[in-house]
GROMACS .gro file of N, CA and C in nm:
model
  468
    1MET      N    1  -0.042  -0.849  -1.230
    1MET     CA    2   0.098  -0.854  -1.190
    1MET      C    3   0.106  -0.888  -1.042
    2LYS      N    4   0.202  -0.972  -1.008
    2LYS     CA    5   0.221  -1.011  -0.869
    2LYS      C    6   0.291  -0.898  -0.793
    3ILE      N    7   0.246  -0.879  -0.669
    3ILE     CA    8   0.305  -0.773  -0.586
    3ILE      C    9   0.416  -0.824  -0.495
    4ALA      N   10   0.422  -0.955  -0.472
    4ALA     CA   11   0.519  -1.011  -0.377
    4ALA      C   12   0.664  -0.966  -0.402
    5PRO      N   13   0.709  -0.956  -0.527
    5PRO     CA   14   0.847  -0.912  -0.549
    5PRO      C   15   0.875  -0.769  -0.499
    6PHE      N   16   0.769  -0.692  -0.476
    6PHE     CA   17   0.786  -0.554  -0.433
    6PHE      C   18   0.758  -0.535  -0.284
    7LEU      N   19   0.733  -0.645  -0.215
    7LEU     CA   20   0.708  -0.640  -0.070
    7LEU      C   21   0.836  -0.667   0.007
    8LYS      N   22   0.864  -0.582   0.104
    8LYS     CA   23   0.978  -0.601   0.194
    8LYS      C   24   0.924  -0.602   0.336
    9THR      N   25   0.978  -0.690   0.416
    9THR     CA   26   0.936  -0.698   0.556
    9THR      C   27   0.953  -0.563   0.625
   10SER      N   28   1.056  -0.488   0.587
   10SER     CA   29   1.082  -0.358   0.650
   10SER      C   30   0.975  -0.254   0.618
   11LEU      N   31   0.887  -0.285   0.522
   11LEU     CA   32   0.779  -0.192   0.487
   11LEU      C   33   0.641  -0.251   0.516
   12ILE      N   34   0.636  -0.344   0.609
   12ILE     CA   35   0.510  -0.400   0.657
   12ILE      C   36   0.497  -0.363   0.804
   13PHE      N   37   0.387  -0.296   0.837
   13PHE     CA   38   0.366  -0.246   0.973
   13PHE      C   39   0.230  -0.296   1.023
   14LEU      N   40   0.233  -0.369   1.132
   14LEU     CA   41   0.110  -0.425   1.187
   14LEU      C   42   0.072  -0.353   1.315
   15ASP      N   43  -0.055  -0.315   1.323
   15ASP     CA   44  -0.110  -0.246   1.441
   15ASP      C   45  -0.044  -0.111   1.467
   16ALA      N   46  -0.021  -0.037   1.361
   16ALA     CA   47   0.040   0.096   1.371
   16ALA      C   48  -0.063   0.194   1.430
   17PRO      N   49  -0.027   0.263   1.537
   17PRO     CA   50  -0.120   0.358   1.601
   17PRO      C   51  -0.118   0.494   1.530
   18ILE      N   52  -0.183   0.503   1.416
   18ILE     CA   53  -0.183   0.625   1.336
   18ILE      C   54  -0.323   0.685   1.343
   19PRO      N   55  -0.335   0.813   1.386
   19PRO     CA   56  -0.468   0.867   1.419
   19PRO      C   57  -0.553   0.919   1.304
   20ASP      N   58  -0.491   0.956   1.189
   20ASP     CA   59  -0.572   1.016   1.083
   20ASP      C   60  -0.501   1.004   0.948
   21LYS      N   61  -0.571   1.048   0.845
   21LYS     CA   62  -0.523   1.035   0.707
   21LYS      C   63  -0.389   1.108   0.685
   22LYS      N   64  -0.378   1.231   0.730
   22LYS     CA   65  -0.253   1.305   0.710
   22LYS      C   66  -0.137   1.236   0.781
   23ALA      N   67  -0.164   1.182   0.900
   23ALA     CA   68  -0.060   1.110   0.974
   23ALA      C   69  -0.019   0.983   0.899
   24VAL      N   70  -0.114   0.918   0.828
   24VAL     CA   71  -0.080   0.801   0.747
   24VAL      C   72   0.016   0.841   0.636
   25LEU      N   73  -0.012   0.951   0.568
   25LEU     CA   74   0.075   0.996   0.458
   25LEU      C   75   0.213   1.034   0.511
   26THR      N   76   0.218   1.097   0.628
   26THR     CA   77   0.345   1.131   0.692
   26THR      C   78   0.422   1.003   0.726
   27PHE      N   79   0.353   0.907   0.784
   27PHE     CA   80   0.414   0.779   0.820
   27PHE      C   81   0.469   0.710   0.696
   28LEU      N   82   0.393   0.709   0.587
   28LEU     CA   83   0.438   0.647   0.462
   28LEU      C   84   0.566   0.712   0.411
   29ALA      N   85   0.569   0.844   0.414
   29ALA     CA   86   0.688   0.916   0.366
   29ALA      C   87   0.808   0.887   0.456
   30ASP      N   88   0.788   0.890   0.587
   30ASP     CA   89   0.897   0.864   0.681
   30ASP      C   90   0.949   0.721   0.669
   31ALA      N   91   0.857   0.624   0.662
   31ALA     CA   92   0.896   0.484   0.653
   31ALA      C   93   0.968   0.454   0.522
   32SER      N   94   0.921   0.516   0.414
   32SER     CA   95   0.984   0.495   0.283
   32SER      C   96   1.125   0.552   0.282
   33ARG      N   97   1.144   0.665   0.345
   33ARG     CA   98   1.278   0.725   0.357
   33ARG      C   99   1.367   0.638   0.444
   34ALA      N  100   1.316   0.594   0.559
   34ALA     CA  101   1.396   0.513   0.652
   34ALA      C  102   1.439   0.380   0.590
   35SER      N  103   1.355   0.324   0.503
   35SER     CA  104   1.387   0.195   0.440
   35SER      C  105   1.478   0.209   0.319
   36GLY      N  106   1.495   0.333   0.270
   36GLY     CA  107   1.576   0.354   0.151
   36GLY      C  108   1.496   0.347   0.022
   37ALA      N  109   1.364   0.331   0.031
   37ALA     CA  110   1.282   0.327  -0.091
   37ALA      C  111   1.287   0.461  -0.164
   38VAL      N  112   1.299   0.569  -0.088
   38VAL     CA  113   1.318   0.704  -0.143
   38VAL      C  114   1.420   0.778  -0.058
   39THR      N  115   1.477   0.882  -0.115
   39THR     CA  116   1.567   0.967  -0.035
   39THR      C  117   1.501   1.099  -0.001
   40ASP      N  118   1.409   1.144  -0.088
   40ASP     CA  119   1.342   1.272  -0.065
   40ASP      C  120   1.204   1.248  -0.004
   41ARG      N  121   1.200   1.243   0.127
   41ARG     CA  122   1.078   1.217   0.202
   41ARG      C  123   0.971   1.321   0.174
   42ASP      N  124   1.011   1.448   0.162
   42ASP     CA  125   0.915   1.555   0.139
   42ASP      C  126   0.848   1.545   0.002
   43ALA      N  127   0.925   1.506  -0.100
   43ALA     CA  128   0.868   1.491  -0.234
   43ALA      C  129   0.764   1.379  -0.234
   44LEU      N  130   0.792   1.272  -0.163
   44LEU     CA  131   0.696   1.163  -0.156
   44LEU      C  132   0.571   1.207  -0.081
   45PHE      N  133   0.588   1.273   0.032
   45PHE     CA  134   0.472   1.320   0.109
   45PHE      C  135   0.385   1.411   0.022
   46GLU      N  136   0.448   1.505  -0.048
   46GLU     CA  137   0.371   1.597  -0.134
   46GLU      C  138   0.301   1.522  -0.247
   47GLY      N  139   0.367   1.422  -0.304
   47GLY     CA  140   0.305   1.342  -0.410
   47GLY      C  141   0.183   1.266  -0.359
   48LEU      N  142   0.195   1.208  -0.241
   48LEU     CA  143   0.082   1.135  -0.181
   48LEU      C  144  -0.032   1.231  -0.150
   49LEU      N  145   0.001   1.346  -0.095
   49LEU     CA  146  -0.099   1.446  -0.060
   49LEU      C  147  -0.170   1.498  -0.186
   50ARG      N  148  -0.091   1.524  -0.289
   50ARG     CA  149  -0.148   1.573  -0.416
   50ARG      C  150  -0.247   1.470  -0.473
   51ARG      N  151  -0.211   1.343  -0.467
   51ARG     CA  152  -0.300   1.237  -0.518
   51ARG      C  153  -0.430   1.232  -0.437
   52GLU      N  154  -0.421   1.248  -0.307
   52GLU     CA  155  -0.542   1.244  -0.223
   52GLU      C  156  -0.632   1.363  -0.249
   53ARG      N  157  -0.574   1.476  -0.288
   53ARG     CA  158  -0.655   1.595  -0.319
   53ARG      C  159  -0.736   1.575  -0.446
   54VAL      N  160  -0.684   1.496  -0.539
   54VAL     CA  161  -0.756   1.468  -0.663
   54VAL      C  162  -0.880   1.385  -0.632
   55MET      N  163  -0.861   1.279  -0.554
   55MET     CA  164  -0.970   1.190  -0.513
   55MET      C  165  -0.915   1.096  -0.408
   56SER      N  166  -0.992   1.069  -0.307
   56SER     CA  167  -0.946   0.979  -0.202
   56SER      C  168  -0.909   0.843  -0.259
   57THR      N  169  -0.802   0.786  -0.205
   57THR     CA  170  -0.763   0.651  -0.243
   57THR      C  171  -0.825   0.547  -0.150
   58GLY      N  172  -0.917   0.590  -0.065
   58GLY     CA  173  -0.994   0.496   0.017
   58GLY      C  174  -1.095   0.428  -0.074
   59ILE      N  175  -1.069   0.303  -0.109
   59ILE     CA  176  -1.149   0.236  -0.213
   59ILE      C  177  -1.270   0.162  -0.159
   60GLY      N  178  -1.283   0.152  -0.028
   60GLY     CA  179  -1.394   0.081   0.032
   60GLY      C  180  -1.348  -0.046   0.101
   61ASP      N  181  -1.439  -0.107   0.178
   61ASP     CA  182  -1.410  -0.229   0.253
   61ASP      C  183  -1.293  -0.213   0.350
   62GLY      N  184  -1.272  -0.090   0.397
   62GLY     CA  185  -1.167  -0.067   0.495
   62GLY      C  186  -1.027  -0.055   0.438
   63ILE      N  187  -1.017  -0.035   0.305
   63ILE     CA  188  -0.887  -0.034   0.237
   63ILE      C  189  -0.860   0.102   0.174
   64ALA      N  190  -0.735   0.146   0.184
   64ALA     CA  191  -0.688   0.264   0.111
   64ALA      C  192  -0.565   0.224   0.030
   65LEU      N  193  -0.556   0.278  -0.091
   65LEU     CA  194  -0.444   0.250  -0.182
   65LEU      C  195  -0.372   0.379  -0.222
   66PRO      N  196  -0.312   0.450  -0.125
   66PRO     CA  197  -0.239   0.571  -0.164
   66PRO      C  198  -0.121   0.535  -0.253
   67HIS      N  199  -0.091   0.622  -0.348
   67HIS     CA  200   0.020   0.595  -0.439
   67HIS      C  201   0.076   0.725  -0.494
   68ALA      N  202   0.205   0.720  -0.525
   68ALA     CA  203   0.272   0.836  -0.582
   68ALA      C  204   0.396   0.790  -0.657
   69ALA      N  205   0.430   0.865  -0.761
   69ALA     CA  206   0.554   0.843  -0.835
   69ALA      C  207   0.648   0.959  -0.803
   70VAL      N  208   0.772   0.925  -0.772
   70VAL     CA  209   0.871   1.027  -0.736
   70VAL      C  210   1.001   1.001  -0.810
   71LEU      N  211   1.074   1.108  -0.834
   71LEU     CA  212   1.199   1.100  -0.911
   71LEU      C  213   1.302   1.008  -0.848
   72ASP      N  214   1.315   1.010  -0.716
   72ASP     CA  215   1.426   0.940  -0.652
   72ASP      C  216   1.396   0.797  -0.609
   73ALA      N  217   1.280   0.743  -0.645
   73ALA     CA  218   1.251   0.603  -0.613
   73ALA      C  219   1.332   0.515  -0.708
   74ALA      N  220   1.416   0.429  -0.654
   74ALA     CA  221   1.499   0.344  -0.737
   74ALA      C  222   1.418   0.234  -0.803
   75ASP      N  223   1.317   0.185  -0.732
   75ASP     CA  224   1.230   0.080  -0.782
   75ASP      C  225   1.095   0.095  -0.715
   76ALA      N  226   0.998   0.022  -0.761
   76ALA     CA  227   0.866   0.024  -0.698
   76ALA      C  228   0.875  -0.040  -0.561
   77ALA      N  229   0.795   0.011  -0.468
   77ALA     CA  230   0.787  -0.046  -0.334
   77ALA      C  231   0.642  -0.041  -0.289
   78ILE      N  232   0.603  -0.143  -0.215
   78ILE     CA  233   0.469  -0.147  -0.159
   78ILE      C  234   0.481  -0.143  -0.007
   79VAL      N  235   0.406  -0.052   0.053
   79VAL     CA  236   0.404  -0.041   0.199
   79VAL      C  237   0.269  -0.093   0.247
   80VAL      N  238   0.273  -0.186   0.340
   80VAL     CA  239   0.151  -0.243   0.398
   80VAL      C  240   0.141  -0.195   0.542
   81ILE      N  241   0.028  -0.134   0.575
   81ILE     CA  242   0.004  -0.089   0.712
   81ILE      C  243  -0.132  -0.144   0.757
   82ARG      N  244  -0.129  -0.217   0.867
   82ARG     CA  245  -0.254  -0.252   0.934
   82ARG      C  246  -0.262  -0.158   1.053
   83LEU      N  247  -0.362  -0.074   1.051
   83LEU     CA  248  -0.377   0.027   1.156
   83LEU      C  249  -0.424  -0.038   1.287
   84ALA      N  250  -0.382   0.021   1.399
   84ALA     CA  251  -0.425  -0.027   1.530
   84ALA      C  252  -0.576  -0.010   1.547
   85GLY      N  253  -0.630   0.093   1.484
   85GLY     CA  254  -0.774   0.117   1.487
   85GLY      C  255  -0.815   0.186   1.359
   86PRO      N  256  -0.938   0.165   1.313
   86PRO     CA  257  -0.982   0.226   1.187
   86PRO      C  258  -0.989   0.378   1.197
   87ILE      N  259  -0.964   0.443   1.083
   87ILE     CA  260  -0.966   0.590   1.077
   87ILE      C  261  -1.050   0.636   0.957
   88ASP      N  262  -1.093   0.759   0.963
   88ASP     CA  263  -1.163   0.819   0.849
   88ASP      C  264  -1.059   0.847   0.740
   89PHE      N  265  -1.087   0.804   0.618
   89PHE     CA  266  -0.996   0.825   0.506
   89PHE      C  267  -1.072   0.882   0.386
   90ASP      N  268  -1.192   0.935   0.411
   90ASP     CA  269  -1.276   0.984   0.303
   90ASP      C  270  -1.299   0.877   0.198
   91ALA      N  271  -1.317   0.754   0.243
   91ALA     CA  272  -1.333   0.640   0.151
   91ALA      C  273  -1.461   0.652   0.070
   92LEU      N  274  -1.459   0.589  -0.046
   92LEU     CA  275  -1.572   0.594  -0.138
   92LEU      C  276  -1.700   0.540  -0.076
   93ASP      N  277  -1.688   0.444   0.016
   93ASP     CA  278  -1.806   0.387   0.080
   93ASP      C  279  -1.836   0.453   0.215
   94ASN      N  280  -1.763   0.559   0.247
   94ASN     CA  281  -1.780   0.635   0.372
   94ASN      C  282  -1.752   0.553   0.498
   95ARG      N  283  -1.687   0.439   0.483
   95ARG     CA  284  -1.651   0.357   0.598
   95ARG      C  285  -1.506   0.384   0.638
   96PRO      N  286  -1.472   0.363   0.765
   96PRO     CA  287  -1.334   0.385   0.808
   96PRO      C  288  -1.239   0.281   0.746
   97VAL      N  289  -1.112   0.317   0.745
   97VAL     CA  290  -1.008   0.235   0.684
   97VAL      C  291  -0.919   0.177   0.793
   98ASP      N  292  -0.883   0.050   0.778
   98ASP     CA  293  -0.789  -0.012   0.871
   98ASP      C  294  -0.670  -0.077   0.800
   99VAL      N  295  -0.675  -0.083   0.666
   99VAL     CA  296  -0.566  -0.141   0.588
   99VAL      C  297  -0.520  -0.039   0.484
  100ILE      N  298  -0.390  -0.009   0.488
  100ILE     CA  299  -0.328   0.082   0.391
  100ILE      C  300  -0.233   0.000   0.305
  101LEU      N  301  -0.250   0.007   0.174
  101LEU     CA  302  -0.161  -0.058   0.079
  101LEU      C  303  -0.108   0.053  -0.012
  102ALA      N  304   0.010   0.101   0.020
  102ALA     CA  305   0.066   0.216  -0.052
  102ALA      C  306   0.165   0.171  -0.157
  103LEU      N  307   0.163   0.242  -0.267
  103LEU     CA  308   0.251   0.211  -0.379
  103LEU      C  309   0.340   0.331  -0.407
  104ILE      N  310   0.471   0.308  -0.400
  104ILE     CA  311   0.571   0.412  -0.427
  104ILE      C  312   0.643   0.370  -0.555
  105LEU      N  313   0.644   0.459  -0.655
  105LEU     CA  314   0.700   0.423  -0.785
  105LEU      C  315   0.800   0.525  -0.835
  106PRO      N  316   0.892   0.480  -0.921
  106PRO     CA  317   0.979   0.576  -0.989
  106PRO      C  318   0.896   0.656  -1.089
  107GLU      N  319   0.922   0.783  -1.098
  107GLU     CA  320   0.849   0.868  -1.192
  107GLU      C  321   0.871   0.818  -1.334
  108GLY      N  322   0.765   0.824  -1.414
  108GLY     CA  323   0.774   0.785  -1.554
  108GLY      C  324   0.746   0.638  -1.580
  109GLN      N  325   0.724   0.560  -1.477
  109GLN     CA  326   0.698   0.417  -1.493
  109GLN      C  327   0.546   0.391  -1.493
  110ILE      N  328   0.476   0.453  -1.586
  110ILE     CA  329   0.330   0.448  -1.587
  110ILE      C  330   0.279   0.305  -1.607
  111HIS      N  331   0.341   0.229  -1.696
  111HIS     CA  332   0.297   0.092  -1.720
  111HIS      C  333   0.310   0.008  -1.593
  112LEU      N  334   0.424   0.018  -1.525
  112LEU     CA  335   0.445  -0.054  -1.399
  112LEU      C  336   0.345  -0.008  -1.294
  113HIS      N  337   0.324   0.123  -1.286
  113HIS     CA  338   0.229   0.182  -1.192
  113HIS      C  339   0.090   0.119  -1.211
  114LEU      N  340   0.041   0.116  -1.332
  114LEU     CA  341  -0.091   0.062  -1.360
  114LEU      C  342  -0.098  -0.089  -1.334
  115ARG      N  343   0.006  -0.162  -1.369
  115ARG     CA  344   0.007  -0.307  -1.348
  115ARG      C  345   0.008  -0.340  -1.198
  116LEU      N  346   0.084  -0.265  -1.119
  116LEU     CA  347   0.087  -0.292  -0.975
  116LEU      C  348  -0.044  -0.251  -0.908
  117LEU      N  349  -0.102  -0.140  -0.950
  117LEU     CA  350  -0.233  -0.102  -0.897
  117LEU      C  351  -0.337  -0.209  -0.930
  118ALA      N  352  -0.332  -0.262  -1.051
  118ALA     CA  353  -0.424  -0.369  -1.089
  118ALA      C  354  -0.401  -0.493  -1.005
  119GLY      N  355  -0.275  -0.526  -0.979
  119GLY     CA  356  -0.244  -0.642  -0.894
  119GLY      C  357  -0.294  -0.624  -0.753
  120LEU      N  358  -0.275  -0.505  -0.698
  120LEU     CA  359  -0.326  -0.477  -0.564
  120LEU      C  360  -0.479  -0.482  -0.561
  121SER      N  361  -0.540  -0.424  -0.661
  121SER     CA  362  -0.686  -0.422  -0.669
  121SER      C  363  -0.741  -0.564  -0.676
  122ARG      N  364  -0.678  -0.646  -0.756
  122ARG     CA  365  -0.720  -0.786  -0.770
  122ARG      C  366  -0.710  -0.858  -0.636
  123LEU      N  367  -0.600  -0.840  -0.566
  123LEU     CA  368  -0.584  -0.903  -0.435
  123LEU      C  369  -0.688  -0.854  -0.336
  124CYS      N  370  -0.720  -0.725  -0.342
  124CYS     CA  371  -0.817  -0.667  -0.248
  124CYS      C  372  -0.956  -0.727  -0.266
  125LYS      N  373  -0.983  -0.785  -0.380
  125LYS     CA  374  -1.112  -0.850  -0.405
  125LYS      C  375  -1.112  -0.994  -0.355
  126THR      N  376  -0.998  -1.039  -0.303
  126THR     CA  377  -0.983  -1.175  -0.254
  126THR      C  378  -0.996  -1.174  -0.102
  127PRO      N  379  -1.102  -1.233  -0.049
  127PRO     CA  380  -1.121  -1.232   0.097
  127PRO      C  381  -1.001  -1.286   0.175
  128GLU      N  382  -0.932  -1.386   0.120
  128GLU     CA  383  -0.816  -1.443   0.189
  128GLU      C  384  -0.706  -1.340   0.209
  129PHE      N  385  -0.689  -1.254   0.112
  129PHE     CA  386  -0.584  -1.151   0.120
  129PHE      C  387  -0.610  -1.057   0.237
  130LEU      N  388  -0.731  -1.008   0.247
  130LEU     CA  389  -0.764  -0.915   0.355
  130LEU      C  390  -0.758  -0.985   0.490
  131ALA      N  391  -0.799  -1.110   0.495
  131ALA     CA  392  -0.790  -1.186   0.620
  131ALA      C  393  -0.644  -1.202   0.662
  132LEU      N  394  -0.556  -1.229   0.566
  132LEU     CA  395  -0.413  -1.241   0.597
  132LEU      C  396  -0.362  -1.113   0.663
  133ILE      N  397  -0.395  -1.001   0.604
  133ILE     CA  398  -0.347  -0.873   0.658
  133ILE      C  399  -0.406  -0.847   0.795
  134ARG      N  400  -0.535  -0.870   0.808
  134ARG     CA  401  -0.602  -0.837   0.934
  134ARG      C  402  -0.570  -0.933   1.047
  135LEU      N  403  -0.520  -1.054   1.017
  135LEU     CA  404  -0.497  -1.153   1.122
  135LEU      C  405  -0.350  -1.189   1.144
  136SER      N  406  -0.261  -1.146   1.057
  136SER     CA  407  -0.119  -1.183   1.070
  136SER      C  408  -0.060  -1.130   1.199
  137THR      N  409   0.035  -1.207   1.251
  137THR     CA  410   0.100  -1.169   1.377
  137THR      C  411   0.237  -1.106   1.357
  138ASP      N  412   0.297  -1.127   1.238
  138ASP     CA  413   0.427  -1.063   1.214
  138ASP      C  414   0.447  -1.037   1.065
  139ALA      N  415   0.535  -0.943   1.037
  139ALA     CA  416   0.555  -0.895   0.900
  139ALA      C  417   0.608  -1.003   0.807
  140GLU      N  418   0.703  -1.082   0.851
  140GLU     CA  419   0.763  -1.182   0.763
  140GLU      C  420   0.662  -1.291   0.726
  141SER      N  421   0.583  -1.337   0.822
  141SER     CA  422   0.484  -1.440   0.788
  141SER      C  423   0.377  -1.383   0.695
  142LEU      N  424   0.344  -1.255   0.711
  142LEU     CA  425   0.248  -1.192   0.620
  142LEU      C  426   0.305  -1.184   0.479
  143ARG      N  427   0.430  -1.144   0.466
  143ARG     CA  428   0.495  -1.135   0.334
  143ARG      C  429   0.495  -1.272   0.266
  144ARG      N  430   0.532  -1.375   0.340
  144ARG     CA  431   0.535  -1.511   0.284
  144ARG      C  432   0.395  -1.559   0.247
  145ALA      N  433   0.297  -1.528   0.330
  145ALA     CA  434   0.160  -1.571   0.302
  145ALA      C  435   0.105  -1.504   0.177
  146ILE      N  436   0.136  -1.376   0.157
  146ILE     CA  437   0.092  -1.306   0.036
  146ILE      C  438   0.158  -1.368  -0.086
  147GLN      N  439   0.286  -1.399  -0.076
  147GLN     CA  440   0.357  -1.462  -0.187
  147GLN      C  441   0.293  -1.598  -0.220
  148THR      N  442   0.263  -1.677  -0.120
  148THR     CA  443   0.200  -1.808  -0.141
  148THR      C  444   0.062  -1.792  -0.204
  149LEU      N  445  -0.017  -1.696  -0.155
  149LEU     CA  446  -0.149  -1.671  -0.210
  149LEU      C  447  -0.139  -1.637  -0.359
  150GLU      N  448  -0.046  -1.549  -0.393
  150GLU     CA  449  -0.031  -1.509  -0.534
  150GLU      C  450   0.013  -1.627  -0.621
  151GLU      N  451   0.096  -1.715  -0.566
  151GLU     CA  452   0.140  -1.832  -0.642
  151GLU      C  453   0.024  -1.927  -0.672
  152GLN      N  454  -0.077  -1.926  -0.585
  152GLN     CA  455  -0.192  -2.014  -0.602
  152GLN      C  456  -0.300  -1.953  -0.691
  153MET      N  457  -0.293  -1.822  -0.713
  153MET     CA  458  -0.395  -1.755  -0.794
  153MET      C  459  -0.365  -1.770  -0.942
  154PRO      N  460  -0.467  -1.796  -1.023
  154PRO     CA  461  -0.445  -1.799  -1.168
  154PRO      C  462  -0.426  -1.657  -1.221
  155PHE      N  463  -0.322  -1.637  -1.298
  155PHE     CA  464  -0.298  -1.506  -1.361
  155PHE      C  465  -0.314  -1.522  -1.511
  156HIS      N  466  -0.378  -1.423  -1.570
  156HIS     CA  467  -0.404  -1.429  -1.714
  156HIS      C  468  -0.308  -1.339  -1.787
   0.00000   0.00000   0.00000
C-alpha cells in the first residue's frame, strides 16, 4: 500500500533536536495533537509507550516505526521525523536511530494498520527512500519525492 496519501507536510519534521526515545514519543503525541490527527494526546502517548514496552519498534538501519491505534484518530496519519542526531532506541540491531516513521491509526482498523506497516517496511528496504529522508532540505519536497518514488515502484 502506498503511504503518500497519508503524508502531510505538517507532520514531516527535519533535523528535530530530540534527545531520547521517550522524548520522541512525547513529540509524536504533541505533533499529532497540534496537527489535528488526534485530539487526545495522552491516549496516543500511552498507546505508543505501550507498544514500545512489548518490543522496540527500532527495526534497524537507523529506523524506528512506532505505531499506535487510538479511538479519536479520524484517519491514518504518518509522521516522519529526521532527528538532528542519532539516539538510542533499543533497536533490533543495537544501532542508534535517526529516522522515525510513526503510524497513527483509528482503533479497529487492523487491515489498514497492517497494510500501511507493510508499505512503510517495503519503502525502508529501498535505499532511495532512506536517502530522500536523510538528505531532503524541506518537508514539502520530501513529501513530493516520496510520492514520486512510490509511483515509480511496482506494486503487486
